[in-house]
Amino acid sequence: MNLLLLEAADFVAANRVILRDRRLKHIQDVHRAETGASLRVGLLGGEMGQGRLLRLDADEAELEVALNQPPPSKLPITLLLALPRPKMLRRVLQTVACMGVPRLVLLNSYRVEKSFWQTPFLEPEAIREQLLLGLEQARDTVLPEVSIEKRFKPFVEDRLPQIAVGTCGLVGHPGDYPDCPRAISDSVTLAIGPEGGWIPYEVDKFTEAGLQPVQMGERILRVETAVSALLARLF
């Protein structure tokens, strides 16, 4: 945790907060902070700054905070991601938040197992928990927007063209396609499939919506690796 994320409910005065949950434990066990210590803090959805530890005991920590720094800029991207396995989903959500993706669409695909959609990790609070971990790691305060699309065809036909218009639309897919571009300055709409890749029908539908298939070589990457690799290559 490189940033203590604060929420409105934590404030007991305009510039004072009291923490009693896992953030308290982190201050105690990881920072091993003492009264008077300065800690990096940020208001969820707002600015970042410093917090001075006024009081620390077994049940709560009280900090005086000064918020005067903007959070880091987000990447200019909308990421479409075929729903990964539940355990991998948690890691991917953290990665997405950590790397500064502002908008994530979890999408169905032929190769996405139906059971994946039943996971409790798709509950809003479970998604939020993983995103918060990513923000804390990266020192960011702004949650990505996450939407869920269980019906591939209606989304790609009816909504994706409006999302992709004016952006560089790309589909990460192994095969005889152009190399993924590097260090571009345009806004991007990027679709990453399951580990087995999109099926040809899905690639065709993405192409009709204005996205171009691209590849990164012969190796088939895990979803979490593909997300990091493609974002790093693009930006």
PDB file of C-alpha atoms in Angstrom:
ATOM      1  CA  MET A   1       0.000   0.000   0.000  1.00  0.00           C
ATOM      2  CA  ASN A   2       1.839   3.091  -1.281  1.00  0.00           C
ATOM      3  CA  LEU A   3      -1.117   5.381  -0.605  1.00  0.00           C
ATOM      4  CA  LEU A   4      -3.658   5.464   2.211  1.00  0.00           C
ATOM      5  CA  LEU A   5      -6.943   5.964   0.395  1.00  0.00           C
ATOM      6  CA  LEU A   6      -9.432   8.004   2.372  1.00  0.00           C
ATOM      7  CA  GLU A   7     -13.190   8.177   1.954  1.00  0.00           C
ATOM      8  CA  ALA A   8     -15.644  10.864   2.993  1.00  0.00           C
ATOM      9  CA  ALA A   9     -16.867   8.740   5.907  1.00  0.00           C
ATOM     10  CA  ASP A  10     -13.359   8.750   7.415  1.00  0.00           C
ATOM     11  CA  PHE A  11     -13.417  12.506   8.040  1.00  0.00           C
ATOM     12  CA  VAL A  12     -14.328  13.747  11.516  1.00  0.00           C
ATOM     13  CA  ALA A  13     -13.351  17.328  10.649  1.00  0.00           C
ATOM     14  CA  ALA A  14     -12.330  19.233   7.530  1.00  0.00           C
ATOM     15  CA  ASN A  15      -8.723  18.057   7.783  1.00  0.00           C
ATOM     16  CA  ARG A  16      -8.858  15.108  10.183  1.00  0.00           C
ATOM     17  CA  VAL A  17      -9.620  11.440   9.614  1.00  0.00           C
ATOM     18  CA  ILE A  18      -9.931   8.376  11.813  1.00  0.00           C
ATOM     19  CA  LEU A  19      -9.074   4.948  10.409  1.00  0.00           C
ATOM     20  CA  ARG A  20     -10.153   1.668  11.998  1.00  0.00           C
ATOM     21  CA  ASP A  21     -10.031  -0.993   9.264  1.00  0.00           C
ATOM     22  CA  ARG A  22      -7.239  -2.700   7.278  1.00  0.00           C
ATOM     23  CA  ARG A  23      -5.607   0.694   6.768  1.00  0.00           C
ATOM     24  CA  LEU A  24      -5.057   0.892  10.526  1.00  0.00           C
ATOM     25  CA  LYS A  25      -3.412  -2.523  10.461  1.00  0.00           C
ATOM     26  CA  HIS A  26      -1.225  -1.422   7.570  1.00  0.00           C
ATOM     27  CA  ILE A  27      -0.071   1.648   9.491  1.00  0.00           C
ATOM     28  CA  GLN A  28       0.716  -0.539  12.481  1.00  0.00           C
ATOM     29  CA  ASP A  29       2.289  -3.581  10.831  1.00  0.00           C
ATOM     30  CA  VAL A  30       3.825  -2.313   7.590  1.00  0.00           C
ATOM     31  CA  HIS A  31       4.624   1.345   8.135  1.00  0.00           C
ATOM     32  CA  ARG A  32       5.264   0.738  11.828  1.00  0.00           C
ATOM     33  CA  ALA A  33       4.511   4.425  12.142  1.00  0.00           C
ATOM     34  CA  GLU A  34       4.734   6.436  15.326  1.00  0.00           C
ATOM     35  CA  THR A  35       2.949   9.608  16.367  1.00  0.00           C
ATOM     36  CA  GLY A  36       4.131  12.503  14.240  1.00  0.00           C
ATOM     37  CA  ALA A  37       4.974  10.362  11.210  1.00  0.00           C
ATOM     38  CA  SER A  38       4.039  11.644   7.755  1.00  0.00           C
ATOM     39  CA  LEU A  39       2.168   9.264   5.446  1.00  0.00           C
ATOM     40  CA  ARG A  40       1.020   9.587   1.845  1.00  0.00           C
ATOM     41  CA  VAL A  41      -2.761   9.901   1.644  1.00  0.00           C
ATOM     42  CA  GLY A  42      -5.374  10.527  -1.021  1.00  0.00           C
ATOM     43  CA  LEU A  43      -9.111  11.153  -1.065  1.00  0.00           C
ATOM     44  CA  LEU A  44     -10.934   8.609  -3.199  1.00  0.00           C
ATOM     45  CA  GLY A  45     -11.968  10.474  -6.319  1.00  0.00           C
ATOM     46  CA  GLY A  46     -10.045  13.562  -5.234  1.00  0.00           C
ATOM     47  CA  GLU A  47      -6.613  14.958  -4.483  1.00  0.00           C
ATOM     48  CA  MET A  48      -3.586  13.453  -2.784  1.00  0.00           C
ATOM     49  CA  GLY A  49      -1.235  14.811  -0.160  1.00  0.00           C
ATOM     50  CA  GLN A  50       0.252  14.092   3.248  1.00  0.00           C
ATOM     51  CA  GLY A  51      -1.225  12.881   6.507  1.00  0.00           C
ATOM     52  CA  ARG A  52       0.424  13.526   9.871  1.00  0.00           C
ATOM     53  CA  LEU A  53      -0.249  10.827  12.437  1.00  0.00           C
ATOM     54  CA  LEU A  54      -1.711  12.506  15.499  1.00  0.00           C
ATOM     55  CA  ARG A  55      -2.675   9.424  17.454  1.00  0.00           C
ATOM     56  CA  LEU A  56      -2.244   5.666  17.076  1.00  0.00           C
ATOM     57  CA  ASP A  57      -3.588   2.979  19.358  1.00  0.00           C
ATOM     58  CA  ALA A  58      -4.868  -0.580  19.038  1.00  0.00           C
ATOM     59  CA  ASP A  59      -8.309   0.459  17.764  1.00  0.00           C
ATOM     60  CA  GLU A  60      -7.822   3.517  15.593  1.00  0.00           C
ATOM     61  CA  ALA A  61      -5.473   6.016  13.998  1.00  0.00           C
ATOM     62  CA  GLU A  62      -6.123   9.726  13.763  1.00  0.00           C
ATOM     63  CA  LEU A  63      -4.422  11.790  11.064  1.00  0.00           C
ATOM     64  CA  GLU A  64      -4.321  15.436  10.111  1.00  0.00           C
ATOM     65  CA  VAL A  65      -4.367  15.591   6.317  1.00  0.00           C
ATOM     66  CA  ALA A  66      -3.470  18.160   3.690  1.00  0.00           C
ATOM     67  CA  LEU A  67      -4.663  17.336   0.174  1.00  0.00           C
ATOM     68  CA  ASN A  68      -3.140  19.513  -2.533  1.00  0.00           C
ATOM     69  CA  GLN A  69      -1.821  17.267  -5.297  1.00  0.00           C
ATOM     70  CA  PRO A  70      -3.759  15.970  -8.317  1.00  0.00           C
ATOM     71  CA  PRO A  71      -3.776  12.230  -9.001  1.00  0.00           C
ATOM     72  CA  PRO A  72      -1.771  10.933 -11.974  1.00  0.00           C
ATOM     73  CA  SER A  73      -3.321  11.154 -15.426  1.00  0.00           C
ATOM     74  CA  LYS A  74      -5.165   8.157 -16.838  1.00  0.00           C
ATOM     75  CA  LEU A  75      -4.221   6.425 -20.055  1.00  0.00           C
ATOM     76  CA  PRO A  76      -6.330   7.402 -23.089  1.00  0.00           C
ATOM     77  CA  ILE A  77      -7.843   3.938 -23.482  1.00  0.00           C
ATOM     78  CA  THR A  78     -11.007   1.908 -23.232  1.00  0.00           C
ATOM     79  CA  LEU A  79     -10.099  -1.720 -22.523  1.00  0.00           C
ATOM     80  CA  LEU A  80     -12.426  -4.516 -23.619  1.00  0.00           C
ATOM     81  CA  LEU A  81     -11.508  -7.738 -21.881  1.00  0.00           C
ATOM     82  CA  ALA A  82     -12.999 -11.189 -22.324  1.00  0.00           C
ATOM     83  CA  LEU A  83     -13.962 -12.265 -18.807  1.00  0.00           C
ATOM     84  CA  PRO A  84     -10.979 -14.203 -17.387  1.00  0.00           C
ATOM     85  CA  ARG A  85     -11.022 -17.008 -14.839  1.00  0.00           C
ATOM     86  CA  PRO A  86     -12.226 -15.760 -11.426  1.00  0.00           C
ATOM     87  CA  LYS A  87      -8.848 -15.993  -9.693  1.00  0.00           C
ATOM     88  CA  MET A  88      -7.166 -14.206 -12.569  1.00  0.00           C
ATOM     89  CA  LEU A  89      -9.930 -11.597 -12.651  1.00  0.00           C
ATOM     90  CA  ARG A  90      -8.844 -10.268  -9.281  1.00  0.00           C
ATOM     91  CA  ARG A  91      -5.257  -9.777 -10.433  1.00  0.00           C
ATOM     92  CA  VAL A  92      -6.340  -8.208 -13.709  1.00  0.00           C
ATOM     93  CA  LEU A  93      -8.578  -5.701 -11.931  1.00  0.00           C
ATOM     94  CA  GLN A  94      -5.666  -4.645  -9.750  1.00  0.00           C
ATOM     95  CA  THR A  95      -3.420  -4.326 -12.816  1.00  0.00           C
ATOM     96  CA  VAL A  96      -5.988  -2.259 -14.712  1.00  0.00           C
ATOM     97  CA  ALA A  97      -6.336   0.188 -11.817  1.00  0.00           C
ATOM     98  CA  CYS A  98      -2.585   0.277 -11.185  1.00  0.00           C
ATOM     99  CA  MET A  99      -1.707   1.061 -14.804  1.00  0.00           C
ATOM    100  CA  GLY A 100      -4.228   3.873 -15.155  1.00  0.00           C
ATOM    101  CA  VAL A 101      -6.961   2.401 -17.351  1.00  0.00           C
ATOM    102  CA  PRO A 102     -10.024   4.663 -16.964  1.00  0.00           C
ATOM    103  CA  ARG A 103     -12.638   2.382 -18.525  1.00  0.00           C
ATOM    104  CA  LEU A 104     -12.896  -1.403 -18.523  1.00  0.00           C
ATOM    105  CA  VAL A 105     -15.568  -3.512 -20.221  1.00  0.00           C
ATOM    106  CA  LEU A 106     -15.746  -7.162 -19.165  1.00  0.00           C
ATOM    107  CA  LEU A 107     -17.077  -8.948 -22.206  1.00  0.00           C
ATOM    108  CA  ASN A 108     -18.413 -12.364 -23.063  1.00  0.00           C
ATOM    109  CA  SER A 109     -16.728 -14.572 -25.634  1.00  0.00           C
ATOM    110  CA  TYR A 110     -17.306 -18.040 -27.054  1.00  0.00           C
ATOM    111  CA  ARG A 111     -14.328 -19.316 -25.055  1.00  0.00           C
ATOM    112  CA  VAL A 112     -15.460 -17.778 -21.764  1.00  0.00           C
ATOM    113  CA  GLU A 113     -16.906 -20.560 -19.617  1.00  0.00           C
ATOM    114  CA  LYS A 114     -20.463 -19.911 -18.451  1.00  0.00           C
ATOM    115  CA  SER A 115     -19.484 -20.684 -14.873  1.00  0.00           C
ATOM    116  CA  PHE A 116     -17.182 -17.646 -14.846  1.00  0.00           C
ATOM    117  CA  TRP A 117     -20.224 -15.371 -14.828  1.00  0.00           C
ATOM    118  CA  GLN A 118     -21.411 -16.886 -11.543  1.00  0.00           C
ATOM    119  CA  THR A 119     -18.344 -15.896  -9.556  1.00  0.00           C
ATOM    120  CA  PRO A 120     -18.865 -13.662  -6.516  1.00  0.00           C
ATOM    121  CA  PHE A 121     -15.793 -11.729  -7.684  1.00  0.00           C
ATOM    122  CA  LEU A 122     -18.112  -9.960 -10.156  1.00  0.00           C
ATOM    123  CA  GLU A 123     -20.164  -8.428  -7.363  1.00  0.00           C
ATOM    124  CA  PRO A 124     -19.724  -4.631  -7.324  1.00  0.00           C
ATOM    125  CA  GLU A 125     -18.087  -4.613  -3.877  1.00  0.00           C
ATOM    126  CA  ALA A 126     -15.679  -7.387  -4.878  1.00  0.00           C
ATOM    127  CA  ILE A 127     -14.671  -5.498  -8.031  1.00  0.00           C
ATOM    128  CA  ARG A 128     -14.246  -2.294  -6.029  1.00  0.00           C
ATOM    129  CA  GLU A 129     -12.020  -4.041  -3.490  1.00  0.00           C
ATOM    130  CA  GLN A 130      -9.559  -5.158  -6.160  1.00  0.00           C
ATOM    131  CA  LEU A 131      -9.574  -1.771  -7.885  1.00  0.00           C
ATOM    132  CA  LEU A 132      -8.765  -0.070  -4.586  1.00  0.00           C
ATOM    133  CA  LEU A 133      -5.754  -2.342  -4.138  1.00  0.00           C
ATOM    134  CA  GLY A 134      -4.514  -1.284  -7.562  1.00  0.00           C
ATOM    135  CA  LEU A 135      -4.995   2.402  -6.784  1.00  0.00           C
ATOM    136  CA  GLU A 136      -3.134   2.051  -3.493  1.00  0.00           C
ATOM    137  CA  GLN A 137      -0.225   0.400  -5.276  1.00  0.00           C
ATOM    138  CA  ALA A 138       0.024   3.065  -7.987  1.00  0.00           C
ATOM    139  CA  ARG A 139      -0.742   6.115  -5.815  1.00  0.00           C
ATOM    140  CA  ASP A 140      -3.933   7.007  -7.632  1.00  0.00           C
ATOM    141  CA  THR A 141      -7.328   8.047  -6.300  1.00  0.00           C
ATOM    142  CA  VAL A 142      -9.714   7.691  -9.259  1.00  0.00           C
ATOM    143  CA  LEU A 143     -11.501   4.382  -9.699  1.00  0.00           C
ATOM    144  CA  PRO A 144     -11.788   2.978 -13.221  1.00  0.00           C
ATOM    145  CA  GLU A 145     -15.283   2.669 -14.628  1.00  0.00           C
ATOM    146  CA  VAL A 146     -16.133  -1.026 -14.991  1.00  0.00           C
ATOM    147  CA  SER A 147     -19.086  -2.329 -16.997  1.00  0.00           C
ATOM    148  CA  ILE A 148     -20.188  -5.893 -17.706  1.00  0.00           C
ATOM    149  CA  GLU A 149     -21.468  -7.063 -21.088  1.00  0.00           C
ATOM    150  CA  LYS A 150     -22.739 -10.642 -21.117  1.00  0.00           C
ATOM    151  CA  ARG A 151     -24.032 -10.508 -24.704  1.00  0.00           C
ATOM    152  CA  PHE A 152     -21.219 -10.210 -27.200  1.00  0.00           C
ATOM    153  CA  LYS A 153     -23.080  -9.527 -30.434  1.00  0.00           C
ATOM    154  CA  PRO A 154     -25.414  -6.714 -29.258  1.00  0.00           C
ATOM    155  CA  PHE A 155     -22.522  -4.940 -27.566  1.00  0.00           C
ATOM    156  CA  VAL A 156     -20.147  -5.167 -30.530  1.00  0.00           C
ATOM    157  CA  GLU A 157     -22.790  -4.275 -33.096  1.00  0.00           C
ATOM    158  CA  ASP A 158     -24.755  -1.594 -31.247  1.00  0.00           C
ATOM    159  CA  ARG A 159     -22.414   0.089 -28.770  1.00  0.00           C
ATOM    160  CA  LEU A 160     -18.816  -0.603 -29.700  1.00  0.00           C
ATOM    161  CA  PRO A 161     -18.818   1.510 -32.906  1.00  0.00           C
ATOM    162  CA  GLN A 162     -19.720   4.604 -30.849  1.00  0.00           C
ATOM    163  CA  ILE A 163     -17.046   3.770 -28.252  1.00  0.00           C
ATOM    164  CA  ALA A 164     -14.359   3.219 -30.881  1.00  0.00           C
ATOM    165  CA  VAL A 165     -15.137   6.177 -33.134  1.00  0.00           C
ATOM    166  CA  GLY A 166     -12.228   8.617 -33.279  1.00  0.00           C
ATOM    167  CA  THR A 167      -9.863   6.186 -31.520  1.00  0.00           C
ATOM    168  CA  CYS A 168      -7.225   3.729 -32.656  1.00  0.00           C
ATOM    169  CA  GLY A 169      -9.214   0.486 -32.458  1.00  0.00           C
ATOM    170  CA  LEU A 170      -7.155  -2.653 -31.888  1.00  0.00           C
ATOM    171  CA  VAL A 171      -7.834  -6.338 -31.240  1.00  0.00           C
ATOM    172  CA  GLY A 172      -5.030  -8.258 -29.577  1.00  0.00           C
ATOM    173  CA  HIS A 173      -5.036 -11.630 -31.332  1.00  0.00           C
ATOM    174  CA  PRO A 174      -2.312 -14.133 -32.299  1.00  0.00           C
ATOM    175  CA  GLY A 175      -1.966 -14.813 -35.985  1.00  0.00           C
ATOM    176  CA  ASP A 176      -0.783 -13.354 -39.293  1.00  0.00           C
ATOM    177  CA  TYR A 177      -1.639  -9.764 -38.396  1.00  0.00           C
ATOM    178  CA  PRO A 178       0.368  -6.516 -38.202  1.00  0.00           C
ATOM    179  CA  ASP A 179       2.504  -5.943 -35.138  1.00  0.00           C
ATOM    180  CA  CYS A 180       0.897  -4.021 -32.325  1.00  0.00           C
ATOM    181  CA  PRO A 181       1.971  -0.355 -32.615  1.00  0.00           C
ATOM    182  CA  ARG A 182       4.318   1.204 -30.082  1.00  0.00           C
ATOM    183  CA  ALA A 183       4.218   4.429 -28.096  1.00  0.00           C
ATOM    184  CA  ILE A 184       1.226   5.971 -29.839  1.00  0.00           C
ATOM    185  CA  SER A 185      -0.357   9.283 -28.888  1.00  0.00           C
ATOM    186  CA  ASP A 186      -3.914   8.560 -30.035  1.00  0.00           C
ATOM    187  CA  SER A 187      -6.778   7.433 -27.855  1.00  0.00           C
ATOM    188  CA  VAL A 188      -7.178   3.657 -28.057  1.00  0.00           C
ATOM    189  CA  THR A 189      -9.957   1.105 -27.890  1.00  0.00           C
ATOM    190  CA  LEU A 190      -8.287  -2.241 -27.210  1.00  0.00           C
ATOM    191  CA  ALA A 191      -9.905  -5.675 -27.079  1.00  0.00           C
ATOM    192  CA  ILE A 192      -8.050  -8.553 -25.395  1.00  0.00           C
ATOM    193  CA  GLY A 193      -9.514 -12.024 -25.613  1.00  0.00           C
ATOM    194  CA  PRO A 194      -9.330 -15.169 -23.507  1.00  0.00           C
ATOM    195  CA  GLU A 195      -6.123 -17.178 -23.392  1.00  0.00           C
ATOM    196  CA  GLY A 196      -7.302 -19.243 -26.356  1.00  0.00           C
ATOM    197  CA  GLY A 197      -7.923 -16.062 -28.328  1.00  0.00           C
ATOM    198  CA  TRP A 198     -11.065 -14.738 -29.946  1.00  0.00           C
ATOM    199  CA  ILE A 199     -12.792 -17.044 -32.417  1.00  0.00           C
ATOM    200  CA  PRO A 200     -12.807 -15.932 -36.100  1.00  0.00           C
ATOM    201  CA  TYR A 201     -16.437 -14.772 -35.891  1.00  0.00           C
ATOM    202  CA  GLU A 202     -15.561 -12.461 -33.001  1.00  0.00           C
ATOM    203  CA  VAL A 203     -12.514 -11.059 -34.791  1.00  0.00           C
ATOM    204  CA  ASP A 204     -14.722 -10.334 -37.821  1.00  0.00           C
ATOM    205  CA  LYS A 205     -17.261  -8.544 -35.632  1.00  0.00           C
ATOM    206  CA  PHE A 206     -14.561  -6.395 -34.062  1.00  0.00           C
ATOM    207  CA  THR A 207     -13.269  -5.558 -37.543  1.00  0.00           C
ATOM    208  CA  GLU A 208     -16.761  -4.492 -38.637  1.00  0.00           C
ATOM    209  CA  ALA A 209     -16.883  -2.210 -35.584  1.00  0.00           C
ATOM    210  CA  GLY A 210     -13.654  -0.510 -36.645  1.00  0.00           C
ATOM    211  CA  LEU A 211     -10.992  -2.435 -34.690  1.00  0.00           C
ATOM    212  CA  GLN A 212      -7.899  -3.839 -36.398  1.00  0.00           C
ATOM    213  CA  PRO A 213      -6.380  -7.180 -35.295  1.00  0.00           C
ATOM    214  CA  VAL A 214      -2.755  -6.926 -34.154  1.00  0.00           C
ATOM    215  CA  GLN A 215      -0.299  -9.411 -32.667  1.00  0.00           C
ATOM    216  CA  MET A 216       2.754  -9.439 -30.417  1.00  0.00           C
ATOM    217  CA  GLY A 217       4.543 -12.502 -31.689  1.00  0.00           C
ATOM    218  CA  GLU A 218       4.189 -16.259 -31.624  1.00  0.00           C
ATOM    219  CA  ARG A 219       3.866 -16.732 -27.877  1.00  0.00           C
ATOM    220  CA  ILE A 220       0.439 -17.061 -26.277  1.00  0.00           C
ATOM    221  CA  LEU A 221       0.367 -14.961 -23.111  1.00  0.00           C
ATOM    222  CA  ARG A 222      -1.748 -15.267 -20.014  1.00  0.00           C
ATOM    223  CA  VAL A 223      -4.458 -12.628 -19.899  1.00  0.00           C
ATOM    224  CA  GLU A 224      -2.859 -10.729 -17.024  1.00  0.00           C
ATOM    225  CA  THR A 225       0.477 -10.707 -18.880  1.00  0.00           C
ATOM    226  CA  ALA A 226      -1.145  -9.645 -22.152  1.00  0.00           C
ATOM    227  CA  VAL A 227      -2.865  -6.705 -20.447  1.00  0.00           C
ATOM    228  CA  SER A 228       0.402  -5.399 -18.966  1.00  0.00           C
ATOM    229  CA  ALA A 229       2.424  -6.065 -22.123  1.00  0.00           C
ATOM    230  CA  LEU A 230      -0.016  -4.399 -24.507  1.00  0.00           C
ATOM    231  CA  LEU A 231      -0.556  -1.337 -22.310  1.00  0.00           C
ATOM    232  CA  ALA A 232       3.191  -0.902 -21.878  1.00  0.00           C
ATOM    233  CA  ARG A 233       3.800  -1.291 -25.599  1.00  0.00           C
ATOM    234  CA  LEU A 234       1.078   1.162 -26.589  1.00  0.00           C
ATOM    235  CA  PHE A 235       1.888   3.886 -24.086  1.00  0.00           C
TER     236      PHE A 235
END
